[in-house]
XYZ file of C-alpha atoms in Angstrom:
638
model
C 63.128 107.391 55.838
C 66.730 108.410 54.157
C 69.972 107.902 56.111
C 72.043 110.875 56.844
C 74.559 111.869 54.362
C 77.697 109.732 54.620
C 76.414 106.874 56.604
C 74.731 103.514 55.389
C 71.284 102.250 56.009
C 71.437 100.329 59.514
C 74.644 102.004 60.607
C 74.047 104.548 63.450
C 75.735 107.791 63.308
C 78.048 109.013 66.323
C 76.300 109.752 69.498
C 76.469 113.272 70.518
C 78.242 113.420 73.770
C 78.313 117.301 74.174
C 78.241 118.693 77.806
C 78.621 114.975 79.351
C 81.653 116.194 81.426
C 81.948 118.577 84.489
C 84.045 119.297 87.190
C 82.396 119.438 90.635
C 85.479 120.852 92.810
C 88.248 118.289 92.670
C 85.567 115.662 91.134
C 85.414 114.958 87.538
C 81.722 114.025 86.649
C 80.325 112.420 83.554
C 76.628 111.995 82.997
C 75.113 110.112 80.029
C 71.738 108.623 80.095
C 71.108 106.884 83.287
C 74.671 106.548 84.613
C 76.540 109.041 86.484
C 80.425 108.704 86.928
C 82.482 110.195 89.477
C 86.403 110.169 89.510
C 88.277 111.988 92.262
C 91.542 111.974 94.225
C 91.431 109.804 97.125
C 94.876 109.627 98.864
C 98.401 110.112 97.741
C 98.991 109.213 93.837
C 95.449 107.435 93.925
C 91.890 107.965 92.312
C 88.590 106.795 93.422
C 86.108 105.709 90.619
C 82.391 105.446 91.209
C 79.396 104.797 88.814
C 75.754 104.237 89.187
C 72.428 104.188 87.669
C 70.533 105.365 90.720
C 68.518 108.624 91.462
C 71.689 109.582 93.510
C 75.014 108.176 94.200
C 75.048 105.849 97.121
C 76.973 107.406 99.982
C 78.539 104.105 101.565
C 82.352 104.420 101.858
C 82.792 100.837 102.886
C 86.571 100.364 103.122
C 87.602 103.684 102.252
C 86.899 105.554 105.568
C 90.240 107.877 105.240
C 89.685 110.205 102.328
C 92.932 111.975 102.081
C 93.467 115.605 100.745
C 92.201 115.774 97.192
C 94.513 118.061 95.010
C 93.444 116.479 91.733
C 93.647 118.407 88.429
C 90.878 118.219 85.723
C 90.934 119.067 82.048
C 87.678 118.813 79.793
C 87.753 118.646 76.039
C 84.972 118.158 73.555
C 85.441 114.284 73.514
C 87.331 113.400 76.585
C 88.362 114.433 80.070
C 91.442 113.988 82.145
C 91.973 113.888 85.822
C 95.387 113.957 87.693
C 96.338 112.997 91.074
C 100.325 112.987 91.599
C 101.458 109.998 89.569
C 98.302 108.720 88.241
C 96.249 110.156 85.543
C 92.591 108.642 84.344
C 91.722 109.664 80.793
C 87.880 109.284 80.179
C 86.249 109.264 76.452
C 83.117 110.746 75.653
C 81.791 107.151 75.597
C 82.698 106.517 79.020
C 85.818 104.380 78.701
C 88.480 104.754 81.467
C 92.161 104.372 80.986
C 94.662 104.897 83.816
C 98.360 105.968 83.202
C 101.363 106.368 85.489
C 103.475 109.500 85.241
C 105.656 108.091 82.538
C 102.720 107.884 80.256
C 102.444 104.068 80.379
C 99.146 102.403 80.650
C 98.480 100.790 83.978
C 94.712 99.739 83.284
C 92.316 100.086 80.570
C 88.527 99.080 80.815
C 87.502 96.805 78.354
C 84.744 98.151 76.311
C 83.486 96.805 72.749
C 80.462 98.646 71.136
C 79.194 100.774 68.343
C 78.433 103.996 70.139
C 81.304 105.694 68.716
C 82.312 104.311 65.179
C 85.380 106.625 65.163
C 86.712 104.895 68.176
C 89.664 102.277 67.770
C 87.694 99.725 69.697
C 84.506 100.071 67.891
C 82.852 96.616 67.442
C 79.809 94.852 67.114
C 80.014 92.968 70.124
C 78.331 95.471 72.379
C 80.197 94.863 75.510
C 79.997 97.553 78.155
C 82.992 98.406 80.469
C 80.809 98.791 83.121
C 77.583 96.780 83.136
C 74.577 97.092 85.278
C 72.310 94.275 84.630
C 69.118 94.952 86.264
C 67.736 92.248 88.819
C 63.944 91.926 88.819
C 62.583 93.774 91.565
C 65.922 94.574 92.769
C 69.275 96.525 92.255
C 71.941 95.358 89.606
C 74.312 92.550 89.043
C 77.439 94.614 88.346
C 80.161 93.581 86.060
C 83.282 95.549 85.478
C 85.891 94.504 82.746
C 89.345 95.437 82.167
C 91.928 94.934 79.315
C 94.295 92.260 80.275
C 98.243 92.395 79.975
C 98.837 88.402 79.622
C 102.420 88.999 81.270
C 101.352 90.947 84.275
C 101.678 89.272 87.722
C 99.091 89.802 90.399
C 99.246 89.468 94.056
C 97.006 89.907 97.173
C 93.254 89.310 97.253
C 93.304 87.842 100.775
C 93.434 84.140 101.721
C 92.506 81.183 99.460
C 93.793 77.901 100.012
C 96.063 77.180 97.002
C 99.711 77.054 96.542
C 99.834 79.944 94.326
C 101.362 83.407 94.951
C 100.995 84.945 91.644
C 97.222 84.660 91.105
C 97.177 85.835 87.364
C 95.061 83.377 85.398
C 92.864 82.530 88.558
C 89.258 82.959 89.110
C 88.504 83.862 92.902
C 85.153 83.703 94.540
C 84.667 86.942 96.443
C 82.949 85.348 99.345
C 84.115 84.030 102.858
C 84.232 80.519 103.818
C 86.068 78.562 106.588
C 89.573 79.004 105.775
C 88.854 81.498 102.689
C 88.967 85.183 103.642
C 88.067 87.531 100.692
C 89.918 90.756 100.866
C 89.768 92.450 97.481
C 92.885 94.398 97.146
C 95.730 93.405 94.705
C 99.059 94.614 93.728
C 100.403 94.319 90.151
C 103.982 94.252 88.946
C 103.160 96.906 86.471
C 103.097 99.261 89.561
C 99.757 99.766 90.806
C 97.223 98.535 93.436
C 93.505 98.100 93.037
C 90.910 97.917 95.539
C 87.481 96.506 94.622
C 85.567 98.434 97.257
C 82.468 96.348 97.187
C 81.313 94.080 99.865
C 78.845 91.946 97.458
C 79.415 88.275 97.024
C 80.679 87.753 93.611
C 83.995 86.625 91.617
C 86.845 87.942 89.938
C 88.485 86.502 86.901
C 92.065 87.616 86.161
C 92.261 86.081 82.678
C 94.844 86.315 80.047
C 92.491 88.355 77.729
C 90.056 90.178 80.075
C 90.001 90.928 83.873
C 86.379 90.678 85.165
C 84.899 91.742 88.263
C 81.426 90.692 89.201
C 79.087 91.731 92.086
C 75.854 89.581 92.533
C 74.051 92.369 93.681
C 74.939 95.939 93.884
C 73.950 99.539 93.911
C 77.038 101.023 92.311
C 80.515 100.402 90.778
C 83.247 101.404 93.235
C 86.918 100.905 92.981
C 90.287 102.613 94.120
C 93.531 102.603 92.147
C 96.951 103.773 93.267
C 100.224 104.106 91.302
C 103.853 104.109 92.955
C 107.139 102.958 92.017
C 107.571 100.210 94.634
C 105.281 97.535 96.324
C 105.946 99.196 99.826
C 104.776 102.721 98.421
C 101.696 100.911 97.197
C 100.832 99.233 100.468
C 101.486 102.592 102.368
C 98.818 104.324 100.271
C 96.395 101.461 100.781
C 96.803 101.585 104.636
C 96.460 105.331 104.486
C 92.886 105.356 102.938
C 91.835 101.972 104.751
C 93.342 102.098 108.098
C 96.471 101.242 109.743
C 96.737 98.247 112.108
C 97.130 99.244 115.759
C 100.390 98.680 117.602
C 100.367 94.925 118.720
C 100.603 94.704 122.424
C 103.971 93.620 123.767
C 102.501 90.417 125.290
C 101.158 89.064 122.045
C 104.569 88.927 120.320
C 105.204 85.729 122.451
C 104.082 82.142 122.188
C 100.240 81.336 122.384
C 99.000 77.949 123.454
C 95.636 76.436 122.573
C 93.971 73.160 121.585
C 90.411 71.870 120.947
C 89.514 72.178 123.862
C 90.459 72.486 127.607
C 87.244 71.217 129.016
C 87.527 72.936 132.476
C 89.144 75.658 134.569
C 91.471 73.101 136.094
C 92.620 71.585 133.007
C 93.666 74.779 131.544
C 95.420 75.813 134.790
C 97.428 72.535 135.003
C 98.562 73.265 131.279
C 99.953 76.896 132.180
C 101.340 75.670 135.512
C 103.492 72.945 133.536
C 104.740 75.604 131.177
C 105.609 77.668 134.325
C 107.356 74.856 136.023
C 109.334 73.966 132.815
C 110.523 77.392 132.501
C 108.964 78.005 129.131
C 107.388 81.516 128.383
C 103.674 81.461 127.633
C 102.099 84.662 126.595
C 98.501 83.461 125.906
C 96.512 80.299 126.684
C 93.033 79.828 125.192
C 89.584 78.844 126.476
C 88.291 77.526 123.316
C 84.665 76.771 122.303
C 81.744 75.200 124.419
C 83.160 76.580 127.650
C 79.500 77.966 127.707
C 76.217 76.153 128.539
C 74.393 77.317 125.159
C 75.625 79.036 122.080
C 74.794 82.690 122.438
C 75.085 82.866 126.227
C 78.550 84.433 125.779
C 79.581 83.137 129.299
C 81.504 80.545 131.280
C 79.535 77.240 132.483
C 80.069 77.809 136.187
C 80.047 73.937 136.587
C 83.249 73.603 134.748
C 84.794 77.194 135.360
C 83.748 78.066 138.824
C 86.269 80.929 139.836
C 87.078 83.258 136.858
C 88.672 85.822 138.942
C 90.937 83.277 140.504
C 91.937 81.733 137.057
C 92.699 85.167 135.583
C 94.750 86.179 138.669
C 96.586 82.889 138.723
C 97.449 83.198 134.971
C 98.650 86.776 135.373
C 101.073 85.773 138.148
C 102.797 83.317 135.792
C 102.996 85.964 133.005
C 100.068 84.369 130.825
C 96.962 86.133 129.635
C 93.699 84.392 128.893
C 91.886 84.614 125.719
C 88.270 83.141 125.379
C 86.500 82.036 122.315
C 83.315 83.884 121.096
C 80.934 82.355 118.628
C 78.295 84.611 116.779
C 75.684 81.798 116.737
C 72.836 81.707 118.993
C 70.454 78.785 119.801
C 66.883 78.979 121.240
C 67.930 77.713 124.536
C 70.269 80.779 125.363
C 69.393 83.057 127.885
C 69.879 85.787 125.110
C 68.180 84.365 122.330
C 64.532 86.160 122.541
C 66.099 89.322 123.550
C 68.167 89.288 120.324
C 65.023 88.060 118.434
C 62.784 90.767 119.838
C 65.153 93.605 118.994
C 65.780 92.484 115.543
C 69.391 91.671 116.286
C 69.532 88.268 114.607
C 70.280 87.393 110.910
C 67.190 86.656 108.875
C 66.466 83.902 106.340
C 64.411 84.515 103.097
C 63.120 81.045 103.052
C 62.658 78.248 105.468
C 63.423 77.963 109.137
C 65.691 80.496 110.745
C 68.483 78.272 110.954
C 71.967 78.873 109.529
C 73.999 75.983 111.230
C 73.421 72.796 113.045
C 76.602 72.123 114.865
C 75.572 71.293 118.424
C 72.118 72.277 118.221
C 70.256 74.589 115.477
C 71.584 78.255 115.662
C 71.405 81.589 113.758
C 73.892 84.117 113.745
C 73.695 87.429 115.535
C 73.625 90.473 113.202
C 76.979 92.112 113.491
C 76.073 94.688 110.855
C 73.630 96.335 113.203
C 75.476 98.572 115.384
C 73.066 98.250 118.034
C 73.226 94.363 117.948
C 77.370 94.906 118.305
C 76.649 96.985 121.424
C 74.169 94.522 122.837
C 76.730 91.607 122.415
C 79.712 93.422 123.735
C 77.810 94.629 126.820
C 77.199 90.940 127.769
C 80.817 90.042 127.025
C 81.975 92.840 128.974
C 79.776 91.575 132.002
C 80.633 88.111 131.816
C 84.442 88.194 130.575
C 86.078 91.802 130.532
C 84.879 92.674 134.156
C 86.650 89.490 135.349
C 89.960 90.767 133.752
C 89.639 89.170 130.300
C 90.416 91.489 127.483
C 91.275 88.935 124.686
C 88.671 87.516 122.575
C 88.834 85.005 119.855
C 86.069 85.712 117.230
C 85.515 82.419 115.792
C 83.054 81.750 113.022
C 83.456 85.226 111.807
C 82.762 84.625 107.944
C 79.874 83.882 109.037
C 80.165 79.937 108.494
C 76.910 78.617 107.223
C 75.841 75.049 107.206
C 75.140 75.601 103.508
C 76.425 78.682 101.711
C 73.258 79.796 100.004
C 74.107 83.432 100.268
C 71.121 84.351 98.645
C 69.051 83.053 101.716
C 70.471 85.571 104.133
C 69.433 88.984 105.071
C 71.282 91.520 107.277
C 70.375 94.991 108.818
C 72.600 96.619 106.161
C 70.904 94.570 103.306
C 71.148 91.238 101.479
C 73.937 88.769 102.058
C 74.589 88.828 98.259
C 75.081 92.675 98.359
C 76.966 93.501 101.637
C 77.738 90.098 103.371
C 81.460 90.309 102.906
C 81.566 93.165 105.463
C 80.473 90.956 108.188
C 83.742 89.917 109.580
C 85.062 93.541 109.821
C 81.611 94.654 111.831
C 81.907 91.562 114.172
C 85.531 92.741 115.151
C 84.473 96.415 115.283
C 82.191 95.802 117.909
C 84.765 94.234 120.430
C 87.284 96.764 119.348
C 85.319 99.853 120.034
C 83.936 98.133 123.449
C 87.734 97.598 124.470
C 88.762 100.987 123.374
C 85.868 102.682 125.395
C 87.049 100.559 128.374
C 90.707 101.877 128.421
C 92.380 98.957 126.169
C 94.812 101.237 124.087
C 95.606 98.495 121.399
C 93.050 95.865 121.232
C 93.817 92.448 119.529
C 91.258 89.987 118.529
C 91.654 86.619 117.006
C 89.509 86.287 113.927
C 89.083 83.646 111.446
C 87.997 85.881 108.601
C 88.600 89.597 107.369
C 87.681 92.083 104.697
C 89.404 95.177 103.693
C 89.864 97.565 106.574
C 89.533 94.783 109.179
C 92.963 95.610 110.258
C 92.352 98.902 111.811
C 90.101 97.063 114.345
C 93.029 95.015 115.420
C 92.209 91.689 113.652
C 94.690 88.949 113.911
C 93.373 86.572 111.345
C 94.064 82.888 111.381
C 93.753 80.555 108.319
C 90.902 78.465 109.543
C 90.169 74.946 109.943
C 93.013 73.513 107.506
C 94.125 70.168 107.339
C 97.340 68.762 108.932
C 99.473 67.954 105.846
C 102.557 69.218 104.027
C 100.349 70.234 101.298
C 98.385 72.421 103.529
C 101.759 73.761 105.042
C 102.912 75.032 101.447
C 99.523 76.539 100.888
C 99.671 78.524 104.021
C 102.857 80.256 102.790
C 101.045 81.656 99.871
C 97.980 82.394 101.890
C 99.910 84.318 104.590
C 101.949 86.397 101.928
C 98.703 87.099 99.816
C 96.802 88.214 102.839
C 99.717 90.370 103.988
C 99.764 92.002 100.470
C 96.207 92.481 100.766
C 96.717 94.675 103.778
C 96.041 92.326 106.638
C 99.519 92.198 108.479
C 98.324 90.330 111.483
C 98.174 86.761 110.172
C 98.851 83.330 111.842
C 97.998 79.576 111.562
C 97.088 76.697 113.614
C 100.824 75.303 113.930
C 100.497 71.637 112.798
C 97.093 72.344 111.027
C 93.647 71.703 112.595
C 92.054 68.457 111.022
C 93.941 65.142 111.152
C 96.877 65.066 113.200
C 97.628 62.151 115.200
C 99.780 62.955 118.073
C 101.523 59.764 118.420
C 102.228 59.403 114.313
C 105.890 59.965 113.474
C 104.850 61.721 110.238
C 102.743 63.979 112.134
C 105.486 65.045 114.649
C 107.708 65.697 111.493
C 105.101 67.922 110.201
C 104.359 69.485 113.476
C 108.032 70.524 113.958
C 108.392 71.859 110.444
C 105.303 73.988 111.042
C 106.623 75.215 114.474
C 109.595 76.380 112.670
C 107.260 78.444 110.171
C 105.369 79.589 112.836
C 108.129 81.026 114.781
C 108.548 83.650 111.991
C 104.817 84.542 111.604
C 103.377 87.661 113.021
C 101.969 85.458 115.963
C 103.265 82.258 116.829
C 100.330 80.149 117.978
C 100.042 76.297 118.614
C 96.301 74.962 117.956
C 94.529 72.128 116.593
C 92.010 69.114 116.815
C 94.490 66.313 117.708
C 93.467 62.753 117.252
C 92.299 60.545 118.832
C 89.564 62.907 120.168
C 87.638 61.961 123.194
C 83.817 62.260 124.060
C 83.433 63.910 127.556
C 80.716 62.603 129.725
C 80.413 64.561 132.993
C 79.462 63.051 136.310
C 75.813 63.342 135.676
C 76.046 61.275 132.655
C 75.602 64.217 130.090
C 77.616 64.189 126.874
C 79.811 67.128 126.554
C 81.278 68.490 123.482
C 84.086 66.274 122.442
C 87.739 67.431 122.790
C 91.106 66.669 120.958
C 94.168 64.921 122.153
C 97.137 66.688 124.087
C 98.510 69.425 122.148
C 101.244 71.027 124.326
C 105.036 71.154 123.204
C 105.826 68.129 125.369
C 103.098 66.047 123.648
C 105.206 64.969 120.564
C 107.987 63.045 121.731
C 111.534 63.272 123.168
C 112.919 64.129 119.861
C 110.383 66.851 119.105
C 110.509 68.572 122.507
C 113.828 70.275 122.387
C 113.371 71.414 118.863
C 110.157 73.009 119.883
C 111.591 74.769 123.062
C 114.677 75.919 120.897
C 112.297 77.842 118.565
C 110.038 79.228 121.593
C 113.331 80.679 122.774
C 114.208 81.975 119.344
C 111.000 83.922 119.258
C 111.686 85.142 122.725
C 115.212 86.601 121.707
C 113.604 88.237 118.533
C 111.226 90.375 120.766
C 113.035 93.634 120.129
C 113.042 92.907 116.479
C 109.433 91.867 116.176
C 108.420 94.867 118.245
C 110.223 97.182 115.582
C 108.340 95.309 112.898
C 105.129 96.019 114.671
C 105.921 99.568 114.818
C 106.764 99.761 111.343
C 103.361 98.347 110.324
C 101.669 100.415 112.654
C 102.976 103.583 111.237
C 103.690 102.659 107.450
C 101.245 99.830 106.611
C 104.284 97.553 105.843
C 103.569 93.758 105.807
C 105.513 91.650 108.597
C 105.661 88.684 106.346
C 107.015 90.074 102.950
C 107.147 88.266 99.616
C 110.545 88.714 98.215
C 109.618 91.193 95.671
C 108.507 93.448 98.208
C 112.153 94.269 99.474
C 113.740 93.289 96.252
C 111.198 94.661 93.307
C 114.317 95.307 90.803
C 115.220 91.609 91.032
C 112.787 89.795 88.447
C 113.416 86.438 89.981
C 111.889 87.509 93.327
C 108.486 88.019 91.720
C 108.194 84.000 91.009
C 109.422 82.839 94.483
C 106.685 81.594 96.622
C 108.439 79.106 99.240
C 110.361 81.893 100.882
C 109.823 85.159 102.224
C 111.247 88.002 104.320
C 110.254 88.319 108.220
C 110.737 92.172 108.165
C 113.491 93.501 106.310
C 116.475 91.498 108.055
C 115.431 87.897 108.233
C 114.935 85.626 105.242
C 112.702 82.784 105.966
C 112.839 79.380 103.892
C 110.734 76.892 105.586
C 110.973 72.955 104.879
C 107.750 72.260 103.538
C 108.182 68.801 102.197
C 107.936 65.615 104.126
C 111.328 63.723 104.922
C 113.089 66.891 103.328
C 116.134 67.787 105.391
C 117.838 70.625 103.415
C 117.158 73.054 100.526
C 118.681 75.412 98.349
C 117.903 79.373 99.257
């Protein structure tokens, strides 16, 4: 066989890409071999990109639940196509490589492709690396890898909450999975002027390398991402909120001080704490009945031995100006009154191998399947009957990742699919069931405390706290970065356990110093909430000799000594005096998607120094917050 004229034996001629492009309305379509690629306008100055090697494009919108008006313009040439939506343009080569530009013609993002399919292309290479790689899983779908060229000088922020003292995450590898104190919210913003959403709930990873940016989904049916282009970070955040959902307006009471501990063991103990705040004239917005106020996990009801008069408790708290929040866990043990109903209806998460157990904390349990809409309603109906109908409208949705005893993600299967493929959407669906239940029952602006979130959780009133973190100054420094990046990832309601959760000894002078510094920081968080497992803990034995779930030491503002007490009271009163200002911030974030905690570059993008400052931030547009985050430090430069 003779080679074609002009080509050496072993070197393939260019592939004929005729007729690979078409326009379907305002959607640019490229079809070649098994892959179909869609690019379309999706919101202001934004594009959505989808690609698949399936019989039809999967219809899941995941986080992109608000497709705004699409006025994109499409141009098709022989060997490339262009789609423009406002300030952003995507140019697609015949070989399938996508490059994104702003309205100044500057490259924002460029897919990384190295192959020999087009020997006339500048990136022709023997490496044979695809920009969008669908690697078949035996008997399943695909492991998906998407690669982009990396600008080594770029700065990247957002992506949710990771326990590290890094604000700029360029150079980091991040697990795209939830764990206790880790929330993967895959939206990032770049100092180059774009925002990027990885619209895929699969477990995976992202590497923001100096040479290549690589996104990986362990199991997926399609590539799906969204990119927006703007001149300022606040416009990027607005565009993102417009397509994934705006947070509700925070209810007025929630802007005050919240009291919690691990754990008030009875109705009388909780009421005595609230009474003491009232006696001292200290405003108390919310008090929390924490975990194991129930008989069995999955009962979703008070144990009447210890909580005999729910209506009377709620009424007395309301008279003191305090609302009651109750802890909800998604775990279910076989001794629960609801276990077999959930099992029979298919409302429990399944395991691929071994026993149907996902945790063994205080009994072997399995989580209910919040990705099943019918399971959502079933659990809400129980909680409505046992809590809401008694006047309780605040829920602390703990274990929301969901937490597993062992994070073998491949071993769990949900109503919507395998954990590997859709698991990251669980916390959003968990809160969704309560949000919709509360809305249906007349609560205009629901708010629920959750230990995890995914893209879009904000529209269901998710107040995320940073999980069971350590009581240390190192952890405090990490929370600043976690909170700012969570806010930039589109989750504006965020808080921490003031003082940290694990390890704080109430009588220890070093811990008391930490508690005061954290309390000052917590005053300027979206929600000011005191919580923690203080030491020394206590094992509770009831009158019948039964061992109850243990509880921590006292954790009220008067628990940390005479020196700390007036400082803590001062900052509670500062928080109260800021109510009008805080309310204005909540209204702004509700309407415009603006963060409440704002990295300095958010308000001052033209100041290059602000892109590197991670230990100060703006609380709204008027208040600069510079916490003391090191032990024995009494002053700092700002």
